[in-house]
PDB file of C-alpha atoms in Angstrom:
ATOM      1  CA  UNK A   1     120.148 -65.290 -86.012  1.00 40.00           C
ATOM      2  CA  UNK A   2     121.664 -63.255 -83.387  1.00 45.00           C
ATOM      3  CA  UNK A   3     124.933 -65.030 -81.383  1.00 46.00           C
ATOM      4  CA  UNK A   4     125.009 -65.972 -78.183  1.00 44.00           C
ATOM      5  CA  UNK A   5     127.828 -64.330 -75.832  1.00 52.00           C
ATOM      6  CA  UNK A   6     130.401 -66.156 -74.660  1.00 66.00           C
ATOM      7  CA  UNK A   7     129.749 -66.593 -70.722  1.00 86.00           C
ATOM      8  CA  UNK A   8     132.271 -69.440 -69.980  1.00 94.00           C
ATOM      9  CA  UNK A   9     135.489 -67.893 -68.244  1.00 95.00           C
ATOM     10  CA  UNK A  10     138.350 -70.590 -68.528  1.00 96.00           C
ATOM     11  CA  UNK A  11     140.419 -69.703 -65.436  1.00 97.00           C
ATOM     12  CA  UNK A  12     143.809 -71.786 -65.193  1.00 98.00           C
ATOM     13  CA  UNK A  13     144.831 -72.032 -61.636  1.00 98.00           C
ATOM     14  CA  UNK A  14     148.781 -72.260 -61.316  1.00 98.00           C
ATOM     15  CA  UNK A  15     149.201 -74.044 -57.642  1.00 98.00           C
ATOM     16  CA  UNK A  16     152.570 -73.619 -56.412  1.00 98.00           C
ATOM     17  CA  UNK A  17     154.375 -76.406 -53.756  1.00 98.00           C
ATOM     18  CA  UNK A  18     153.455 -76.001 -50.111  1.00 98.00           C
ATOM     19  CA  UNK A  19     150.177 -74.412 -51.156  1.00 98.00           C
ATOM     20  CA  UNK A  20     147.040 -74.146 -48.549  1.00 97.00           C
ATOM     21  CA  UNK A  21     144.125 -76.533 -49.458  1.00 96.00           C
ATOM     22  CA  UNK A  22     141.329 -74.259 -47.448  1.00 97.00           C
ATOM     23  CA  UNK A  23     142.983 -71.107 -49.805  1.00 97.00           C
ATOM     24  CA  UNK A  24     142.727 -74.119 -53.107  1.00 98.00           C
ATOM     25  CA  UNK A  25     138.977 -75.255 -52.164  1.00 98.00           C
ATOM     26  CA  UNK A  26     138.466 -71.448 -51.055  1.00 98.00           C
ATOM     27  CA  UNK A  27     138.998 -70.478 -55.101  1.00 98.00           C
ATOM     28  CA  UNK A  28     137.239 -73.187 -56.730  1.00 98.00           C
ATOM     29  CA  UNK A  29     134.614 -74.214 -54.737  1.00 98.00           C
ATOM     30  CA  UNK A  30     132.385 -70.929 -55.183  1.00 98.00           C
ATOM     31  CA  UNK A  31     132.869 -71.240 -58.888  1.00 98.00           C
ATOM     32  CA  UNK A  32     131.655 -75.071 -58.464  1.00 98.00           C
ATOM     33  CA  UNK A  33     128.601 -73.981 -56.447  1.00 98.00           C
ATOM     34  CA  UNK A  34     127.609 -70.672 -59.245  1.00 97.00           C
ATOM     35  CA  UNK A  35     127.946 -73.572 -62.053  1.00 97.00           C
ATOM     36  CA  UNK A  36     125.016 -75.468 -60.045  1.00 97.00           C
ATOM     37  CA  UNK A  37     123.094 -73.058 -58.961  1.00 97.00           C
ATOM     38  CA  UNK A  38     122.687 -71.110 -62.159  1.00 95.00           C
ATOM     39  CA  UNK A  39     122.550 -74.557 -64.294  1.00 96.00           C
ATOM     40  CA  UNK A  40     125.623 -72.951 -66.632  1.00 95.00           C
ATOM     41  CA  UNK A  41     129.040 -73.838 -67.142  1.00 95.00           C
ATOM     42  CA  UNK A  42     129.956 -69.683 -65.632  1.00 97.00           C
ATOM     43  CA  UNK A  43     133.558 -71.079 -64.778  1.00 97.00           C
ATOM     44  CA  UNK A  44     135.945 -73.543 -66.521  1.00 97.00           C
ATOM     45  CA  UNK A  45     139.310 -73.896 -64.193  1.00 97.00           C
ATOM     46  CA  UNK A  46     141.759 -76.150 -64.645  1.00 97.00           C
ATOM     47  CA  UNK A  47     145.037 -76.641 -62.184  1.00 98.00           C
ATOM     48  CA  UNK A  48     148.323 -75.935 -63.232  1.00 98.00           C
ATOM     49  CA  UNK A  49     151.767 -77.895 -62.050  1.00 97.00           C
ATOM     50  CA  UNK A  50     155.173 -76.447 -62.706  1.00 96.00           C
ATOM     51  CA  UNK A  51     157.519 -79.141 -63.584  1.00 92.00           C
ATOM     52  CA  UNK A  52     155.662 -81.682 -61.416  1.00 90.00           C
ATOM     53  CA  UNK A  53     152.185 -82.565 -61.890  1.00 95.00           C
ATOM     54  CA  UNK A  54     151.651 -83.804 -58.235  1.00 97.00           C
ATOM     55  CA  UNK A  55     151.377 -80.779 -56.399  1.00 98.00           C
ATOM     56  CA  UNK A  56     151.977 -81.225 -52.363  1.00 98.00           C
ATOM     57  CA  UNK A  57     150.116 -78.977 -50.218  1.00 98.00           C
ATOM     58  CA  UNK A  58     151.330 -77.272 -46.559  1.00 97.00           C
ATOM     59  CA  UNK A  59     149.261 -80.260 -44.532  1.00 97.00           C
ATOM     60  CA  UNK A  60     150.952 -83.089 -46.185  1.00 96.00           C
ATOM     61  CA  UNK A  61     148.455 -84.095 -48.822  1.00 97.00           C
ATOM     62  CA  UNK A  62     148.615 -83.515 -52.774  1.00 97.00           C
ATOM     63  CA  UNK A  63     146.520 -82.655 -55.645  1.00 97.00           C
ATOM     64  CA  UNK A  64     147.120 -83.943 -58.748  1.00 97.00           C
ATOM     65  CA  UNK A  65     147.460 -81.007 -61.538  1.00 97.00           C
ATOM     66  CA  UNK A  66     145.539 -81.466 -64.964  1.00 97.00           C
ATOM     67  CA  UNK A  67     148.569 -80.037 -66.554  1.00 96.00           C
ATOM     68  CA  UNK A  68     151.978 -78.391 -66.578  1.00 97.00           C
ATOM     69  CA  UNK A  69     152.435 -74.788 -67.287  1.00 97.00           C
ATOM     70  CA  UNK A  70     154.360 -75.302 -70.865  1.00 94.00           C
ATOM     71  CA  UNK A  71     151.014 -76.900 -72.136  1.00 90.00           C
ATOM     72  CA  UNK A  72     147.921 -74.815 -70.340  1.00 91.00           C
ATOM     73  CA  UNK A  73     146.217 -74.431 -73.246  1.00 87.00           C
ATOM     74  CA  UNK A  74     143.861 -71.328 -73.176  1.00 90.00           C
ATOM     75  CA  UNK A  75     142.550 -69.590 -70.821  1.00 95.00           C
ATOM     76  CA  UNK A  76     140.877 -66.221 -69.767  1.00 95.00           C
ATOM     77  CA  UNK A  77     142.065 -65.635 -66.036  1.00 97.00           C
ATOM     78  CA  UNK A  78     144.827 -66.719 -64.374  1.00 98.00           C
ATOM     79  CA  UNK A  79     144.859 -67.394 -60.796  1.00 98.00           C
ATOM     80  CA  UNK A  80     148.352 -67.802 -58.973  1.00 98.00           C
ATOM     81  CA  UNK A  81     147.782 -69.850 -55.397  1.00 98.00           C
ATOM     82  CA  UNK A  82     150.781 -70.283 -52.881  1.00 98.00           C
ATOM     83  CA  UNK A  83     151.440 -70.218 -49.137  1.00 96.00           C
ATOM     84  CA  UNK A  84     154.691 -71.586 -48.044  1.00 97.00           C
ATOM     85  CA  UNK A  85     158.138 -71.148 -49.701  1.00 97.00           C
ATOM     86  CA  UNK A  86     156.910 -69.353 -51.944  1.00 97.00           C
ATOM     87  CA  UNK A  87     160.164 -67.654 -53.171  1.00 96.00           C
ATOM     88  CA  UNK A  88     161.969 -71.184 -53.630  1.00 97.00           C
ATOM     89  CA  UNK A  89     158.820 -71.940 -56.017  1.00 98.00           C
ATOM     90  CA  UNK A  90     158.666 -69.101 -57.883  1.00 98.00           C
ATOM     91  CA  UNK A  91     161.014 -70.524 -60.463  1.00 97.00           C
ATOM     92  CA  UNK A  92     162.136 -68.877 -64.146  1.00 98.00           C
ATOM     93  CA  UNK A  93     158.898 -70.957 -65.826  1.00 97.00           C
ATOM     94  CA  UNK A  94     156.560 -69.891 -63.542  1.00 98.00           C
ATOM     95  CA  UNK A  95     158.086 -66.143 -63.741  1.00 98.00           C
ATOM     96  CA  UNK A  96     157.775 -66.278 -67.304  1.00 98.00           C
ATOM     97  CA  UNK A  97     154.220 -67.762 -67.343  1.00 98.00           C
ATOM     98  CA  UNK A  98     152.768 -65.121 -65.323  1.00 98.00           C
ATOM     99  CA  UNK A  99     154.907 -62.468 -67.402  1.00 98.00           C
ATOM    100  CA  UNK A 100     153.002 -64.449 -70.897  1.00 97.00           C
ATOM    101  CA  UNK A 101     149.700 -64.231 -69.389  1.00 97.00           C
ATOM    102  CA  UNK A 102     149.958 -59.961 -68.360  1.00 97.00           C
ATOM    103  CA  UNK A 103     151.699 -59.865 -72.036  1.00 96.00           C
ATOM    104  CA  UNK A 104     148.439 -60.927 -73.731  1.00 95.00           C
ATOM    105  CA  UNK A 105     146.402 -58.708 -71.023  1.00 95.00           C
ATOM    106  CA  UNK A 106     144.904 -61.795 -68.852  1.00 95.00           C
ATOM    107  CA  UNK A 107     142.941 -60.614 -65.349  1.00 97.00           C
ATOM    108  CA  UNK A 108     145.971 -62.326 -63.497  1.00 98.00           C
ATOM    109  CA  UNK A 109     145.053 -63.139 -59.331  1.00 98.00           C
ATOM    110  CA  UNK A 110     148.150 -64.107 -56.462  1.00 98.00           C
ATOM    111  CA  UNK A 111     146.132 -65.824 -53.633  1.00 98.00           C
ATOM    112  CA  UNK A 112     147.594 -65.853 -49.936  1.00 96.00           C
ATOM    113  CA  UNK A 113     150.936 -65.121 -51.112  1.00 97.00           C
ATOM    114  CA  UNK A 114     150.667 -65.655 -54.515  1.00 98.00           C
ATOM    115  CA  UNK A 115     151.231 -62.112 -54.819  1.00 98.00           C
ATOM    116  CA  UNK A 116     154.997 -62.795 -54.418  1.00 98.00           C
ATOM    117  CA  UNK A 117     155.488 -64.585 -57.888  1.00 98.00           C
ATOM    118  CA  UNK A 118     153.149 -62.104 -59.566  1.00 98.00           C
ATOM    119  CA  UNK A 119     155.962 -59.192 -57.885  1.00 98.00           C
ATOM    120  CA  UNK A 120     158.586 -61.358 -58.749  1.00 98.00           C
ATOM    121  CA  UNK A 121     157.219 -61.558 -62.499  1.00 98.00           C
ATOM    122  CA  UNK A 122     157.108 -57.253 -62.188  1.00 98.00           C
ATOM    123  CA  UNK A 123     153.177 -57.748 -62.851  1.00 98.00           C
ATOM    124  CA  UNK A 124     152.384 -55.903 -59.976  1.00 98.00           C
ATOM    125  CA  UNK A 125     154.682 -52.535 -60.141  1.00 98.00           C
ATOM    126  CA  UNK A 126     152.820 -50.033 -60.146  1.00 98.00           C
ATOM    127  CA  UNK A 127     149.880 -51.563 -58.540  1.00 98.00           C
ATOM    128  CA  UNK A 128     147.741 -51.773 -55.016  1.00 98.00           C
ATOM    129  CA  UNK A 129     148.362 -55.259 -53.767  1.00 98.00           C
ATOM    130  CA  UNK A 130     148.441 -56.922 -50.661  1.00 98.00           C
ATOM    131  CA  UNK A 131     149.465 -60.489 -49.143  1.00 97.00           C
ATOM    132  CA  UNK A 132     148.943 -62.239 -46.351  1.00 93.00           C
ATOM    133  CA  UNK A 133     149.343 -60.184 -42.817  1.00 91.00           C
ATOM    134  CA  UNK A 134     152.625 -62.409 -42.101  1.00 93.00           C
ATOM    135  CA  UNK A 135     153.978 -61.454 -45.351  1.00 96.00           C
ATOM    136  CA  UNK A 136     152.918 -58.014 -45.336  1.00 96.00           C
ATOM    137  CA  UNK A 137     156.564 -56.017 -44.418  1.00 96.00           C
ATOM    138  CA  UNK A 138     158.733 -58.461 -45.863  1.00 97.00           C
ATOM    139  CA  UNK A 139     156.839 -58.149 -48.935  1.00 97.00           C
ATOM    140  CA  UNK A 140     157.230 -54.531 -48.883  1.00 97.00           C
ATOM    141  CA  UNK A 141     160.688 -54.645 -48.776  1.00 97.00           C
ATOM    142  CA  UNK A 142     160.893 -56.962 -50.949  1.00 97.00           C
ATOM    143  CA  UNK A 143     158.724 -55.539 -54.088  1.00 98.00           C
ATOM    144  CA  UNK A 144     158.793 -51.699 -53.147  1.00 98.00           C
ATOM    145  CA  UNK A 145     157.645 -51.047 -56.628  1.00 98.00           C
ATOM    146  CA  UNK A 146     154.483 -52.687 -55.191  1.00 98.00           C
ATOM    147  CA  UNK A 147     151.733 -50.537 -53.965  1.00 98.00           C
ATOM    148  CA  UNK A 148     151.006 -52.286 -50.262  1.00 97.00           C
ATOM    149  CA  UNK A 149     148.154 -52.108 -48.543  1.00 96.00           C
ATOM    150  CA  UNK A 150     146.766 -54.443 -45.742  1.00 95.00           C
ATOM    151  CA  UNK A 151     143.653 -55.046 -47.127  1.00 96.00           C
ATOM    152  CA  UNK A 152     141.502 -58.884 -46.766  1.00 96.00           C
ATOM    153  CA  UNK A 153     141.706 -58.136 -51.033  1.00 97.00           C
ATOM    154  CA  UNK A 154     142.094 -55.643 -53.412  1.00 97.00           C
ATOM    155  CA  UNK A 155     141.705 -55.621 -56.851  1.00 98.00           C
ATOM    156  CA  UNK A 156     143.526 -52.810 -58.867  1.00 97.00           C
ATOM    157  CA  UNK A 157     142.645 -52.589 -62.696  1.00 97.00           C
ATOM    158  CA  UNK A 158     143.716 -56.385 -64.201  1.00 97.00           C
ATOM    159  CA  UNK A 159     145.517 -57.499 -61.117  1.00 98.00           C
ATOM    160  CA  UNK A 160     143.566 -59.027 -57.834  1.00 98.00           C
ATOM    161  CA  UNK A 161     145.543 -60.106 -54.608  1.00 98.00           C
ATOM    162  CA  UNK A 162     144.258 -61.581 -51.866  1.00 97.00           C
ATOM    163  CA  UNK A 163     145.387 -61.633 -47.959  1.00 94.00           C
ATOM    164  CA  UNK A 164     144.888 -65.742 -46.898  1.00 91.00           C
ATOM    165  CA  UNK A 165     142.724 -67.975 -47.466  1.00 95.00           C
ATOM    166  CA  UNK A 166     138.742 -66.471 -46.159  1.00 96.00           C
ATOM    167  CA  UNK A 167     140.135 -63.358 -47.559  1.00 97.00           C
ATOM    168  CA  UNK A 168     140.316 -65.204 -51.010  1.00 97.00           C
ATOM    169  CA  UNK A 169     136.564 -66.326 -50.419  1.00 97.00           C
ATOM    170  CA  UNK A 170     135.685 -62.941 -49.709  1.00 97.00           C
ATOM    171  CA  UNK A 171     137.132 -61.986 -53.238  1.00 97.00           C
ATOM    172  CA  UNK A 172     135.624 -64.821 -55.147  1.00 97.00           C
ATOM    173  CA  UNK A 173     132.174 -64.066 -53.683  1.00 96.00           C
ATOM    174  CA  UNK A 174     132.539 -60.428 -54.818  1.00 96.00           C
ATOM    175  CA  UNK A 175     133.956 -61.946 -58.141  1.00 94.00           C
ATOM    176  CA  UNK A 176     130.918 -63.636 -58.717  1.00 92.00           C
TER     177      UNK A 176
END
């Protein structure tokens, strides 16, 4: 009997502090609706805290992670999404989780400006990324072994990037 192909993708989705719930529900919610619509479990996600399991958003409200990064479990894809402070919450753990995940040769996504721990993990040198427009020349100077470019998203080999928060529907309705 011939076996079936895998066609669940486990995505873990690392959401840093100060995040943006339209870029959050911009990630998942596509993947929610191509589960329904197709009548297949397509996408398995699960969110990711770093050292504190509530996560609070930019608008005041919280989501409550299904798990810390020192016990994701595993997972095909891993999606990195942050707005604010970003720099202040791209701490040594979540550095060396994103370093883990290129290390075993994971499709690794920064949405918004989630692009700034994947720099700040070196996962990007050498690659075509881009941020959100605010972000854009201070992330330049920043990571200038980062490719720039101001693009809605780009994706460049195993690394995708996206610009704010329609720009990361854009991607996931090309993604899927």
């Amino acid at each position: 009997m011939k076996e079936q192909a895998k066609i669940t993708q486990r995505i873990a989705i690392l959401v840093l502090p100060d995040f943006c719930h339209l870029t959050l529900s911009a990630v998942i919610e596509p993947m929610r609706v191509a589960n329904k619509i197709t009548k297949l479990q397509l996408y398995e996600w699960c969110l990711l805290g770093s050292g504190d399991l509530i996560v609070p958003a930019s608008n005041g409200l919280s989501i409550s992670a299904d798990g810390d990064i020192t016990d994701a479990g595993a997972f095909d894809v891993l999606f990195v999404v942050a707005s604010f402070n970003v720099i202040a919450h791209t701490t040594k753990p979540v550095v060396h989780f994103i370093r883990d995940a290129s290390r075993r040769g994971m499709i690794i996504c920064g949405f918004e400006t989630g692009a700034y721990a994947l720099a700040a993990a070196g996962v990007l040198d050498g690659y075509r990324a881009t941020v959100h427009w605010e972000d854009l020349d201070d992330f330049q100077v920043r990571f200038p072994r980062v490719d720039v470019m101001p693009d809605r998203f780009l994706v460049d080999r195993k690394r995708c990037t996206t610009g704010g928060a329609l720009p990361a529907l854009d991607f996931m309705l090309d993604m899927i």
